[in-house]
mmCIF file of C-alpha atoms in Angstrom:
data_model
loop_
_atom_site.group_PDB
_atom_site.id
_atom_site.type_symbol
_atom_site.label_atom_id
_atom_site.label_comp_id
_atom_site.label_asym_id
_atom_site.label_seq_id
_atom_site.Cartn_x
_atom_site.Cartn_y
_atom_site.Cartn_z
ATOM 1 C CA MET A 947 0.000 0.000 0.000
ATOM 2 C CA SER A 948 1.391 3.410 -0.945
ATOM 3 C CA GLU A 949 1.925 6.097 1.659
ATOM 4 C CA GLN A 950 -0.639 8.303 -0.106
ATOM 5 C CA ASN A 951 -3.367 5.694 0.405
ATOM 6 C CA TRP A 952 -2.263 4.797 3.941
ATOM 7 C CA VAL A 953 -2.547 8.337 5.325
ATOM 8 C CA PRO A 954 -6.217 8.897 4.333
ATOM 9 C CA ARG A 955 -7.111 5.445 5.695
ATOM 10 C CA GLN A 956 -5.414 6.323 8.984
ATOM 11 C CA ILE A 957 -7.351 9.601 9.126
ATOM 12 C CA ARG A 958 -10.623 7.791 8.398
ATOM 13 C CA GLY A 959 -9.800 5.265 11.132
ATOM 14 C CA ARG A 960 -9.205 7.993 13.692
ATOM 15 C CA ALA A 961 -12.388 9.773 12.640
ATOM 16 C CA GLY A 962 -14.323 6.531 13.057
ATOM 17 C CA VAL A 963 -12.906 6.004 16.545
ATOM 18 C CA ALA A 964 -13.710 9.595 17.511
ATOM 19 C CA MET A 965 -17.271 9.228 16.219
ATOM 20 C CA GLY A 966 -17.732 5.963 18.117
ATOM 21 C CA VAL A 967 -16.496 7.507 21.353
ATOM 22 C CA LEU A 968 -18.760 10.526 20.894
ATOM 23 C CA VAL A 969 -21.780 8.274 20.308
ATOM 24 C CA THR A 970 -20.938 6.267 23.434
ATOM 25 C CA VAL A 971 -20.603 9.427 25.523
ATOM 26 C CA ALA A 972 -23.920 10.679 24.142
ATOM 27 C CA VAL A 973 -25.635 7.393 25.045
ATOM 28 C CA PHE A 974 -24.155 7.639 28.538
ATOM 29 C CA VAL A 975 -25.153 11.258 29.164
ATOM 30 C CA VAL A 976 -28.583 11.267 27.511
ATOM 31 C CA GLY A 977 -29.494 7.878 28.935
ATOM 32 C CA LEU A 978 -28.545 8.765 32.491
ATOM 33 C CA LEU A 979 -30.236 12.164 32.239
ATOM 34 C CA TRP A 980 -33.446 10.330 31.378
ATOM 35 C CA ALA A 981 -33.160 7.351 33.721
ATOM 36 C CA LYS A 982 -31.267 8.738 36.708
ATOM 37 C CA TRP A 983 -30.087 12.317 36.973
ATOM 38 C CA THR A 984 -33.323 14.202 36.226
ATOM 39 C CA PRO A 985 -35.650 11.919 38.245
ATOM 40 C CA TYR A 986 -33.251 11.827 41.188
ATOM 41 C CA LEU A 987 -32.887 15.605 41.236
ATOM 42 C CA ALA A 988 -36.665 15.914 41.457
ATOM 43 C CA ARG A 989 -36.837 13.327 44.255
ATOM 44 C CA ALA A 990 -34.017 15.019 46.149
ATOM 45 C CA LEU A 991 -35.768 18.408 45.992
ATOM 46 C CA LYS A 992 -39.006 16.804 47.183
ATOM 47 C CA ALA A 993 -37.203 15.052 50.032
ATOM 48 C CA GLN A 994 -35.616 18.357 51.025
ATOM 49 C CA ARG A 995 -39.022 20.023 51.225
ATOM 50 C CA THR A 996 -40.958 17.259 52.958
ATOM 51 C CA HIS A 997 -38.250 15.284 54.835
ATOM 52 C CA HIS A 998 -40.358 12.268 53.944
ATOM 53 C CA TRP A 999 -39.679 9.354 51.589
ATOM 54 C CA SER A 1000 -42.666 8.691 49.378
ATOM 55 C CA GLY A 1001 -41.505 5.310 48.091
ATOM 56 C CA SER A 1002 -43.116 2.131 49.393
ATOM 57 C CA ASN A 1003 -41.520 -1.006 50.812
ATOM 58 C CA ILE A 1004 -41.036 -3.235 47.784
ATOM 59 C CA LEU A 1005 -40.735 -6.341 49.959
ATOM 60 C CA ALA A 1006 -44.390 -5.901 51.015
ATOM 61 C CA VAL A 1007 -45.940 -5.561 47.552
ATOM 62 C CA GLY A 1008 -48.731 -8.002 46.813
ATOM 63 C CA GLY A 1009 -49.714 -8.145 50.471
ATOM 64 C CA VAL A 1010 -46.817 -10.452 51.354
ATOM 65 C CA ARG A 1011 -46.011 -10.464 55.064
ATOM 66 C CA ALA A 1012 -43.156 -11.844 57.108
ATOM 67 C CA GLY A 1013 -43.400 -15.603 57.339
ATOM 68 C CA ASP A 1014 -45.535 -16.111 54.219
ATOM 69 C CA ALA A 1015 -44.611 -19.204 52.227
ATOM 70 C CA PRO A 1016 -43.363 -18.868 48.637
ATOM 71 C CA THR A 1017 -46.139 -18.455 46.075
ATOM 72 C CA TRP A 1018 -46.408 -17.594 42.403
ATOM 73 C CA HIS A 1019 -48.399 -14.494 43.388
ATOM 74 C CA ALA A 1020 -45.535 -13.316 45.600
ATOM 75 C CA ALA A 1021 -43.049 -13.925 42.796
ATOM 76 C CA THR A 1022 -44.984 -12.138 40.053
ATOM 77 C CA THR A 1023 -46.090 -9.126 42.100
ATOM 78 C CA PHE A 1024 -42.517 -8.554 43.248
ATOM 79 C CA PHE A 1025 -41.184 -8.985 39.711
ATOM 80 C CA HIS A 1026 -43.684 -6.466 38.352
ATOM 81 C CA ALA A 1027 -42.930 -3.870 41.040
ATOM 82 C CA TYR A 1028 -39.180 -4.351 40.761
ATOM 83 C CA PHE A 1029 -39.088 -4.236 36.964
ATOM 84 C CA ALA A 1030 -41.311 -1.134 36.913
ATOM 85 C CA ALA A 1031 -38.785 0.598 39.156
ATOM 86 C CA ILE A 1032 -35.571 -0.387 37.363
ATOM 87 C CA TRP A 1033 -36.359 -0.854 33.674
ATOM 88 C CA PRO A 1034 -35.142 2.597 32.509
ATOM 89 C CA ALA A 1035 -31.775 2.079 34.206
ATOM 90 C CA LEU A 1036 -31.507 -1.463 32.847
ATOM 91 C CA VAL A 1037 -32.203 -0.268 29.294
ATOM 92 C CA VAL A 1038 -29.555 2.448 29.623
ATOM 93 C CA ALA A 1039 -27.039 -0.012 31.095
ATOM 94 C CA LEU A 1040 -27.523 -2.399 28.164
ATOM 95 C CA LEU A 1041 -27.161 0.434 25.638
ATOM 96 C CA ILE A 1042 -24.012 1.736 27.336
ATOM 97 C CA SER A 1043 -22.528 -1.753 27.465
ATOM 98 C CA ALA A 1044 -23.248 -2.467 23.807
ATOM 99 C CA SER A 1045 -21.849 0.934 22.801
ATOM 100 C CA VAL A 1046 -18.630 0.346 24.723
ATOM 101 C CA GLN A 1047 -18.177 -3.120 23.238
ATOM 102 C CA ALA A 1048 -18.887 -2.005 19.676
ATOM 103 C CA LEU A 1049 -17.612 1.563 19.451
ATOM 104 C CA VAL A 1050 -14.767 2.110 21.946
ATOM 105 C CA PRO A 1051 -11.279 0.696 21.309
ATOM 106 C CA ARG A 1052 -10.758 -2.206 23.706
ATOM 107 C CA ALA A 1053 -7.386 -0.957 24.907
ATOM 108 C CA TRP A 1054 -8.833 2.287 26.266
ATOM 109 C CA LEU A 1055 -10.766 1.074 29.308
ATOM 110 C CA PRO A 1056 -7.895 -0.995 30.771
ATOM 111 C CA ARG A 1057 -5.705 2.110 30.546
ATOM 112 C CA VAL A 1058 -8.257 4.023 32.611
ATOM 113 C CA PHE A 1059 -9.125 1.380 35.203
ATOM 114 C CA ASN A 1060 -6.095 -0.897 35.569
ATOM 115 C CA ARG A 1061 -3.638 0.643 38.009
ATOM 116 C CA ARG A 1062 -0.461 -0.707 39.532
ATOM 117 C CA GLY A 1063 -1.922 -1.093 43.008
ATOM 118 C CA LEU A 1064 -5.104 -2.785 44.093
ATOM 119 C CA ILE A 1065 -6.253 0.206 46.127
ATOM 120 C CA SER A 1066 -5.707 2.604 43.232
ATOM 121 C CA SER A 1067 -7.615 0.220 40.917
ATOM 122 C CA ALA A 1068 -10.429 0.085 43.474
ATOM 123 C CA LEU A 1069 -10.530 3.869 43.648
ATOM 124 C CA ALA A 1070 -10.612 4.127 39.852
ATOM 125 C CA GLY A 1071 -13.556 1.749 39.653
ATOM 126 C CA GLY A 1072 -15.361 3.355 42.569
ATOM 127 C CA VAL A 1073 -15.018 6.906 41.278
ATOM 128 C CA ALA A 1074 -16.124 5.835 37.787
ATOM 129 C CA SER A 1075 -19.258 4.249 39.274
ATOM 130 C CA MET A 1076 -20.591 7.347 40.985
ATOM 131 C CA PRO A 1077 -22.169 9.113 37.964
ATOM 132 C CA SER A 1078 -24.212 6.066 36.864
ATOM 133 C CA MET A 1079 -25.897 5.538 40.276
ATOM 134 C CA MET A 1080 -27.386 2.130 39.447
ATOM 135 C CA CYS A 1081 -28.330 -0.882 41.526
ATOM 136 C CA THR A 1082 -26.007 -3.878 41.195
ATOM 137 C CA CYS A 1083 -28.346 -5.649 38.758
ATOM 138 C CA CYS A 1084 -28.464 -2.681 36.393
ATOM 139 C CA ALA A 1085 -24.724 -2.129 36.798
ATOM 140 C CA ALA A 1086 -24.031 -5.797 36.013
ATOM 141 C CA PRO A 1087 -24.037 -5.477 32.178
ATOM 142 C CA VAL A 1088 -21.507 -2.646 32.380
ATOM 143 C CA ALA A 1089 -19.351 -4.614 34.848
ATOM 144 C CA VAL A 1090 -19.446 -7.603 32.492
ATOM 145 C CA THR A 1091 -18.375 -5.342 29.634
ATOM 146 C CA LEU A 1092 -15.470 -3.997 31.688
ATOM 147 C CA ARG A 1093 -14.230 -7.549 32.216
ATOM 148 C CA ARG A 1094 -14.828 -8.290 28.542
ATOM 149 C CA THR A 1095 -12.505 -5.449 27.538
ATOM 150 C CA GLY A 1096 -9.698 -6.500 29.893
ATOM 151 C CA VAL A 1097 -10.366 -4.476 33.048
ATOM 152 C CA THR A 1098 -9.092 -6.283 36.135
ATOM 153 C CA ARG A 1099 -11.466 -7.953 38.554
ATOM 154 C CA ALA A 1100 -10.497 -5.498 41.298
ATOM 155 C CA ALA A 1101 -11.413 -2.411 39.275
ATOM 156 C CA ALA A 1102 -14.503 -3.959 37.670
ATOM 157 C CA ILE A 1103 -15.944 -5.215 40.953
ATOM 158 C CA ALA A 1104 -15.276 -1.820 42.535
ATOM 159 C CA TYR A 1105 -17.336 -0.298 39.743
ATOM 160 C CA TRP A 1106 -20.076 -2.881 40.228
ATOM 161 C CA LEU A 1107 -20.400 -2.339 43.990
ATOM 162 C CA GLY A 1108 -19.642 1.362 43.861
ATOM 163 C CA ASN A 1109 -22.826 2.013 41.886
ATOM 164 C CA PRO A 1110 -25.160 1.278 44.822
ATOM 165 C CA LEU A 1111 -22.839 1.920 47.764
ATOM 166 C CA LEU A 1112 -21.292 5.206 46.603
ATOM 167 C CA ASN A 1113 -24.461 6.504 44.945
ATOM 168 C CA PRO A 1114 -24.458 10.251 45.729
ATOM 169 C CA ALA A 1115 -28.230 10.502 45.171
ATOM 170 C CA VAL A 1116 -28.971 7.870 47.832
ATOM 171 C CA LEU A 1117 -26.676 9.653 50.287
ATOM 172 C CA VAL A 1118 -28.627 12.856 49.658
ATOM 173 C CA PHE A 1119 -31.937 11.008 50.109
ATOM 174 C CA LEU A 1120 -30.749 9.499 53.392
ATOM 175 C CA PHE A 1121 -29.575 12.882 54.632
ATOM 176 C CA PHE A 1122 -33.017 14.423 54.096
ATOM 177 C CA VAL A 1123 -35.328 11.605 55.226
ATOM 178 C CA ALA A 1124 -33.361 9.472 57.728
ATOM 179 C CA PRO A 1125 -31.277 10.028 60.876
ATOM 180 C CA TRP A 1126 -27.908 11.562 60.119
ATOM 181 C CA GLN A 1127 -26.206 8.493 61.569
ATOM 182 C CA TRP A 1128 -27.546 6.437 58.656
ATOM 183 C CA THR A 1129 -25.926 8.766 56.139
ATOM 184 C CA VAL A 1130 -22.556 8.748 57.906
ATOM 185 C CA THR A 1131 -22.581 4.965 58.245
ATOM 186 C CA ARG A 1132 -23.460 4.454 54.596
ATOM 187 C CA ALA A 1133 -20.832 6.913 53.367
ATOM 188 C CA VAL A 1134 -17.928 5.758 55.543
ATOM 189 C CA VAL A 1135 -18.553 2.025 55.503
ATOM 190 C CA GLY A 1136 -19.650 2.160 51.858
ATOM 191 C CA VAL A 1137 -16.272 3.532 50.763
ATOM 192 C CA ALA A 1138 -14.475 0.999 52.961
ATOM 193 C CA THR A 1139 -16.574 -1.830 51.512
ATOM 194 C CA VAL A 1140 -15.791 -0.970 47.892
ATOM 195 C CA ILE A 1141 -12.061 -0.801 48.619
ATOM 196 C CA CYS A 1142 -11.940 -3.905 50.822
ATOM 197 C CA VAL A 1143 -13.926 -6.024 48.371
ATOM 198 C CA ALA A 1144 -11.749 -4.973 45.428
ATOM 199 C CA VAL A 1145 -8.530 -5.615 47.339
ATOM 200 C CA SER A 1146 -9.759 -8.966 48.660
ATOM 201 C CA VAL A 1147 -10.830 -10.105 45.206
ATOM 202 C CA GLY A 1148 -7.537 -8.931 43.735
ATOM 203 C CA VAL A 1149 -5.512 -10.827 46.345
ATOM 204 C CA VAL A 1150 -7.532 -14.040 46.029
ATOM 205 C CA THR A 1151 -7.717 -14.118 42.221
ATOM 206 C CA GLY A 1152 -4.495 -12.346 41.278
ATOM 207 C CA ALA A 1153 -3.880 -8.602 41.147
ATOM 208 C CA ARG A 1154 -3.254 -8.455 37.414
ATOM 209 C CA GLY A 1155 -6.293 -10.256 36.100
ATOM 210 C CA SER A 1156 -7.053 -9.881 32.418
ATOM 211 C CA GLY A 1157 -10.217 -10.234 30.402
ATOM 212 C CA PRO A 1158 -12.163 -13.488 30.564
ATOM 213 C CA PRO A 1159 -11.423 -16.377 28.216
ATOM 214 C CA VAL A 1160 -12.937 -16.196 24.756
ATOM 215 C CA ALA A 1161 -15.475 -18.872 25.672
ATOM 216 C CA GLU A 1162 -16.850 -16.617 28.389
ATOM 217 C CA ALA A 1163 -17.083 -13.519 26.228
ATOM 218 C CA ILE A 1164 -20.462 -11.880 25.921
ATOM 219 C CA THR A 1165 -19.836 -10.653 22.398
ATOM 220 C CA PRO A 1166 -19.294 -13.254 19.689
ATOM 221 C CA ALA A 1167 -15.663 -13.774 18.796
ATOM 222 C CA GLY A 1168 -14.556 -12.689 15.372
ATOM 223 C CA ASP A 1169 -16.969 -9.783 14.838
ATOM 224 C CA GLU A 1170 -14.322 -7.077 14.696
ATOM 225 C CA SER A 1171 -14.447 -6.964 10.886
ATOM 226 C CA ALA A 1172 -18.132 -5.997 10.929
ATOM 227 C CA GLY A 1173 -19.290 -2.401 10.842
ATOM 228 C CA PRO A 1174 -19.977 -0.508 14.084
ATOM 229 C CA ALA A 1175 -23.763 -0.701 13.696
ATOM 230 C CA ILE A 1176 -23.646 -4.476 13.231
ATOM 231 C CA ARG A 1177 -21.258 -4.865 16.188
ATOM 232 C CA PHE A 1178 -23.586 -2.773 18.333
ATOM 233 C CA VAL A 1179 -26.658 -4.850 17.454
ATOM 234 C CA ARG A 1180 -24.767 -8.108 18.027
ATOM 235 C CA SER A 1181 -23.438 -6.933 21.381
ATOM 236 C CA LEU A 1182 -26.864 -5.752 22.508
ATOM 237 C CA LEU A 1183 -28.567 -8.989 21.465
ATOM 238 C CA CYS A 1184 -25.940 -11.131 23.172
ATOM 239 C CA LEU A 1185 -26.185 -9.120 26.385
ATOM 240 C CA CYS A 1186 -29.968 -9.477 26.387
ATOM 241 C CA LEU A 1187 -30.010 -13.181 25.510
ATOM 242 C CA VAL A 1188 -27.300 -14.173 27.993
ATOM 243 C CA LEU A 1189 -28.012 -11.936 30.991
ATOM 244 C CA LEU A 1190 -31.740 -11.198 31.047
ATOM 245 C CA PRO A 1191 -33.268 -14.711 31.258
ATOM 246 C CA GLU A 1192 -31.272 -15.761 34.323
ATOM 247 C CA TYR A 1193 -31.829 -12.328 35.818
ATOM 248 C CA ALA A 1194 -35.617 -12.658 35.468
ATOM 249 C CA ILE A 1195 -35.610 -16.151 36.961
ATOM 250 C CA MET A 1196 -33.584 -15.090 39.997
ATOM 251 C CA VAL A 1197 -35.812 -12.058 40.635
ATOM 252 C CA LEU A 1198 -38.864 -14.320 40.573
ATOM 253 C CA VAL A 1199 -37.210 -16.731 43.023
ATOM 254 C CA VAL A 1200 -36.269 -13.951 45.438
ATOM 255 C CA GLY A 1201 -39.750 -12.450 45.137
ATOM 256 C CA ALA A 1202 -41.367 -15.771 45.903
ATOM 257 C CA CYS A 1203 -39.199 -16.380 49.004
ATOM 258 C CA ARG A 1204 -39.201 -12.843 50.400
ATOM 259 C CA GLY A 1205 -41.728 -13.698 53.125
ATOM 260 C CA TRP A 1206 -39.316 -16.206 54.597
ATOM 261 C CA LEU A 1207 -36.287 -13.936 54.150
ATOM 262 C CA VAL A 1208 -37.921 -10.931 55.791
ATOM 263 C CA THR A 1209 -38.879 -13.097 58.790
ATOM 264 C CA LEU A 1210 -35.193 -13.555 59.569
ATOM 265 C CA THR A 1211 -34.749 -9.811 60.143
ATOM 266 C CA GLN A 1212 -37.752 -9.307 62.427
ATOM 267 C CA PRO A 1213 -37.215 -7.591 65.811
ATOM 268 C CA SER A 1214 -38.260 -10.809 67.577
ATOM 269 C CA HIS A 1215 -34.662 -11.930 67.202
ATOM 270 C CA HIS A 1216 -32.067 -10.386 69.487
ATOM 271 C CA GLY A 1217 -28.362 -9.974 70.053
ATOM 272 C CA LEU A 1218 -25.463 -10.653 67.730
ATOM 273 C CA LEU A 1219 -27.330 -13.413 65.882
ATOM 274 C CA ILE A 1220 -29.833 -11.064 64.272
ATOM 275 C CA VAL A 1221 -27.013 -8.764 63.135
ATOM 276 C CA VAL A 1222 -25.247 -11.650 61.412
ATOM 277 C CA VAL A 1223 -28.480 -12.945 59.915
ATOM 278 C CA ALA A 1224 -29.433 -9.467 58.679
ATOM 279 C CA ALA A 1225 -26.018 -9.064 57.048
ATOM 280 C CA ILE A 1226 -26.421 -12.388 55.231
ATOM 281 C CA VAL A 1227 -30.065 -11.840 54.224
ATOM 282 C CA GLY A 1228 -29.114 -8.456 52.791
ATOM 283 C CA THR A 1229 -26.851 -10.190 50.252
ATOM 284 C CA LEU A 1230 -29.770 -12.336 49.024
ATOM 285 C CA LEU A 1231 -32.544 -9.776 48.534
ATOM 286 C CA VAL A 1232 -32.736 -7.612 45.433
ATOM 287 C CA ILE A 1233 -33.997 -4.017 45.573
ATOM 288 C CA PRO A 1234 -34.080 -1.019 43.221
ATOM 289 C CA THR A 1235 -31.939 2.047 43.839
ATOM 290 C CA ALA A 1236 -32.861 3.650 47.184
ATOM 291 C CA GLY A 1237 -35.216 0.741 47.883
ATOM 292 C CA GLU A 1238 -33.465 0.177 51.189
ATOM 293 C CA ILE A 1239 -34.804 3.462 52.583
ATOM 294 C CA PRO A 1240 -38.492 2.499 53.009
ATOM 295 C CA ILE A 1241 -37.502 -1.047 54.024
ATOM 296 C CA LEU A 1242 -35.250 0.142 56.838
ATOM 297 C CA GLN A 1243 -37.703 2.822 57.911
ATOM 298 C CA SER A 1244 -40.411 0.160 58.205
ATOM 299 C CA LEU A 1245 -38.131 -2.122 60.208
ATOM 300 C CA ALA A 1246 -37.119 0.761 62.481
ATOM 301 C CA LEU A 1247 -40.791 1.505 63.195
ATOM 302 C CA LEU A 1248 -41.249 -2.156 64.120
ATOM 303 C CA GLY A 1249 -38.497 -1.765 66.700
ATOM 304 C CA LEU A 1250 -35.481 -3.238 64.905
ATOM 305 C CA SER A 1251 -32.306 -2.146 66.663
ATOM 306 C CA SER A 1252 -29.527 -0.094 65.107
ATOM 307 C CA GLY A 1253 -27.214 -3.117 64.733
ATOM 308 C CA PRO A 1254 -29.166 -4.983 62.034
ATOM 309 C CA ILE A 1255 -30.206 -1.704 60.413
ATOM 310 C CA GLY A 1256 -26.545 -0.770 60.059
ATOM 311 C CA ALA A 1257 -25.793 -4.178 58.555
ATOM 312 C CA LEU A 1258 -28.654 -3.876 56.058
ATOM 313 C CA LEU A 1259 -27.597 -0.343 55.117
ATOM 314 C CA ILE A 1260 -24.516 -1.936 53.541
ATOM 315 C CA THR A 1261 -25.459 -5.440 52.436
ATOM 316 C CA LEU A 1262 -29.001 -4.815 51.169
ATOM 317 C CA PRO A 1263 -27.983 -2.581 48.236
ATOM 318 C CA ALA A 1264 -24.530 -4.091 47.689
ATOM 319 C CA ILE A 1265 -25.079 -7.667 46.495
ATOM 320 C CA SER A 1266 -28.094 -9.735 45.498
ATOM 321 C CA VAL A 1267 -28.717 -13.198 44.098
ATOM 322 C CA PRO A 1268 -29.865 -11.897 40.665
ATOM 323 C CA GLY A 1269 -26.885 -9.543 40.441
ATOM 324 C CA VAL A 1270 -24.472 -12.351 41.286
ATOM 325 C CA ALA A 1271 -26.055 -14.582 38.641
ATOM 326 C CA MET A 1272 -25.451 -11.920 35.996
ATOM 327 C CA VAL A 1273 -21.744 -11.377 36.686
ATOM 328 C CA ALA A 1274 -20.608 -14.783 37.972
ATOM 329 C CA ARG A 1275 -19.249 -16.046 34.631
ATOM 330 C CA SER A 1276 -17.233 -12.885 34.045
ATOM 331 C CA PHE A 1277 -15.743 -12.610 37.541
ATOM 332 C CA GLY A 1278 -15.562 -16.302 38.476
ATOM 333 C CA TRP A 1279 -17.093 -17.957 41.515
ATOM 334 C CA LYS A 1280 -13.948 -17.506 43.596
ATOM 335 C CA ALA A 1281 -14.182 -13.735 43.165
ATOM 336 C CA ILE A 1282 -17.930 -13.737 43.813
ATOM 337 C CA ALA A 1283 -17.576 -15.817 46.981
ATOM 338 C CA THR A 1284 -14.801 -13.542 48.219
ATOM 339 C CA ALA A 1285 -16.833 -10.429 47.456
ATOM 340 C CA THR A 1286 -19.929 -11.798 49.190
ATOM 341 C CA GLY A 1287 -18.019 -12.804 52.299
ATOM 342 C CA THR A 1288 -16.318 -9.416 52.465
ATOM 343 C CA VAL A 1289 -19.638 -7.585 52.055
ATOM 344 C CA VAL A 1290 -21.121 -9.594 54.941
ATOM 345 C CA ALA A 1291 -18.091 -8.690 57.095
ATOM 346 C CA MET A 1292 -18.451 -5.016 56.161
ATOM 347 C CA GLY A 1293 -22.148 -5.262 57.029
ATOM 348 C CA LEU A 1294 -21.096 -6.274 60.525
ATOM 349 C CA LEU A 1295 -18.809 -3.236 60.558
ATOM 350 C CA GLY A 1296 -21.767 -1.093 59.489
ATOM 351 C CA ALA A 1297 -23.744 -2.503 62.411
ATOM 352 C CA GLY A 1298 -20.957 -1.562 64.794
ATOM 353 C CA VAL A 1299 -20.550 1.947 63.390
ATOM 354 C CA LEU A 1300 -24.269 2.742 63.487
ATOM 355 C CA SER A 1301 -24.594 1.334 67.005
ATOM 356 C CA ALA A 1302 -21.654 3.453 68.143
ATOM 357 C CA LEU A 1303 -23.148 6.600 66.608
#
């Protein structure tokens, strides 16, 4: 190829990359303005005026009470309420993930997220998570994409958990409608949880993890020669076909069993046992963003002590069974088990901090 032909092709290649990055940024900004930033600003202003949270306890939808046995009615009513609350964020997360896979050069994200130290990688992932403000289920497609492009487990899992735990909107909501001790506990222990989980996962699985094997990739191998529009459609379809069915099944299972799970956190239990149980149960239940606020307010009115409330402040939004099902193949079960155990331990720390305050 002559130099005269090579230079225009190089210019066209750079223009294509720039256009792809601009489209991805536009999807990110416009999507989050619609799904997160604008609605949350309105809710924050309302919470500032009223000092009251208008959302309902999603665990009680369908008339399900503590101790109720699993039923199809409990599963479907929970699924409907949960999906109605999270579907805009889930749509945006899928679009962002497909855009990143199809339009952004794969070497770029590792350069941003992968740092020399585990703590610095955790901080990179945590800081990057704060603008998206998603629950772990909605953040899961983006976390999977980060692993797909070669981001280390430490940085990717910090992004995944940072979405719910470092969510600035939820901190603002808590400040306006809950005791100030809840906000401090969530902020301090939330930051510690994101860092500790990322470091623990990095130590257990290897600090310099790379992208998953080709067999585990979400996007079909060998599609790089296709045009960006075709790559985007393929990525989006693969994300939907691989992640959404298992996600829906797990949400139905959790919804069906929520009567039993909520029973374990009732004030009838006392002492250290209920704190440990609450920390564990919090890693099983799935809730939308800020869904922990009405749940914990209801439990506080029933007389639940500050210990289990502090534990649930951390574990309830951090990890859930459906979220784990969505990311397990990309992170590996060793990383998921380590992350879950660390979140439970940090929930116990949250219980101690809130009790001390």
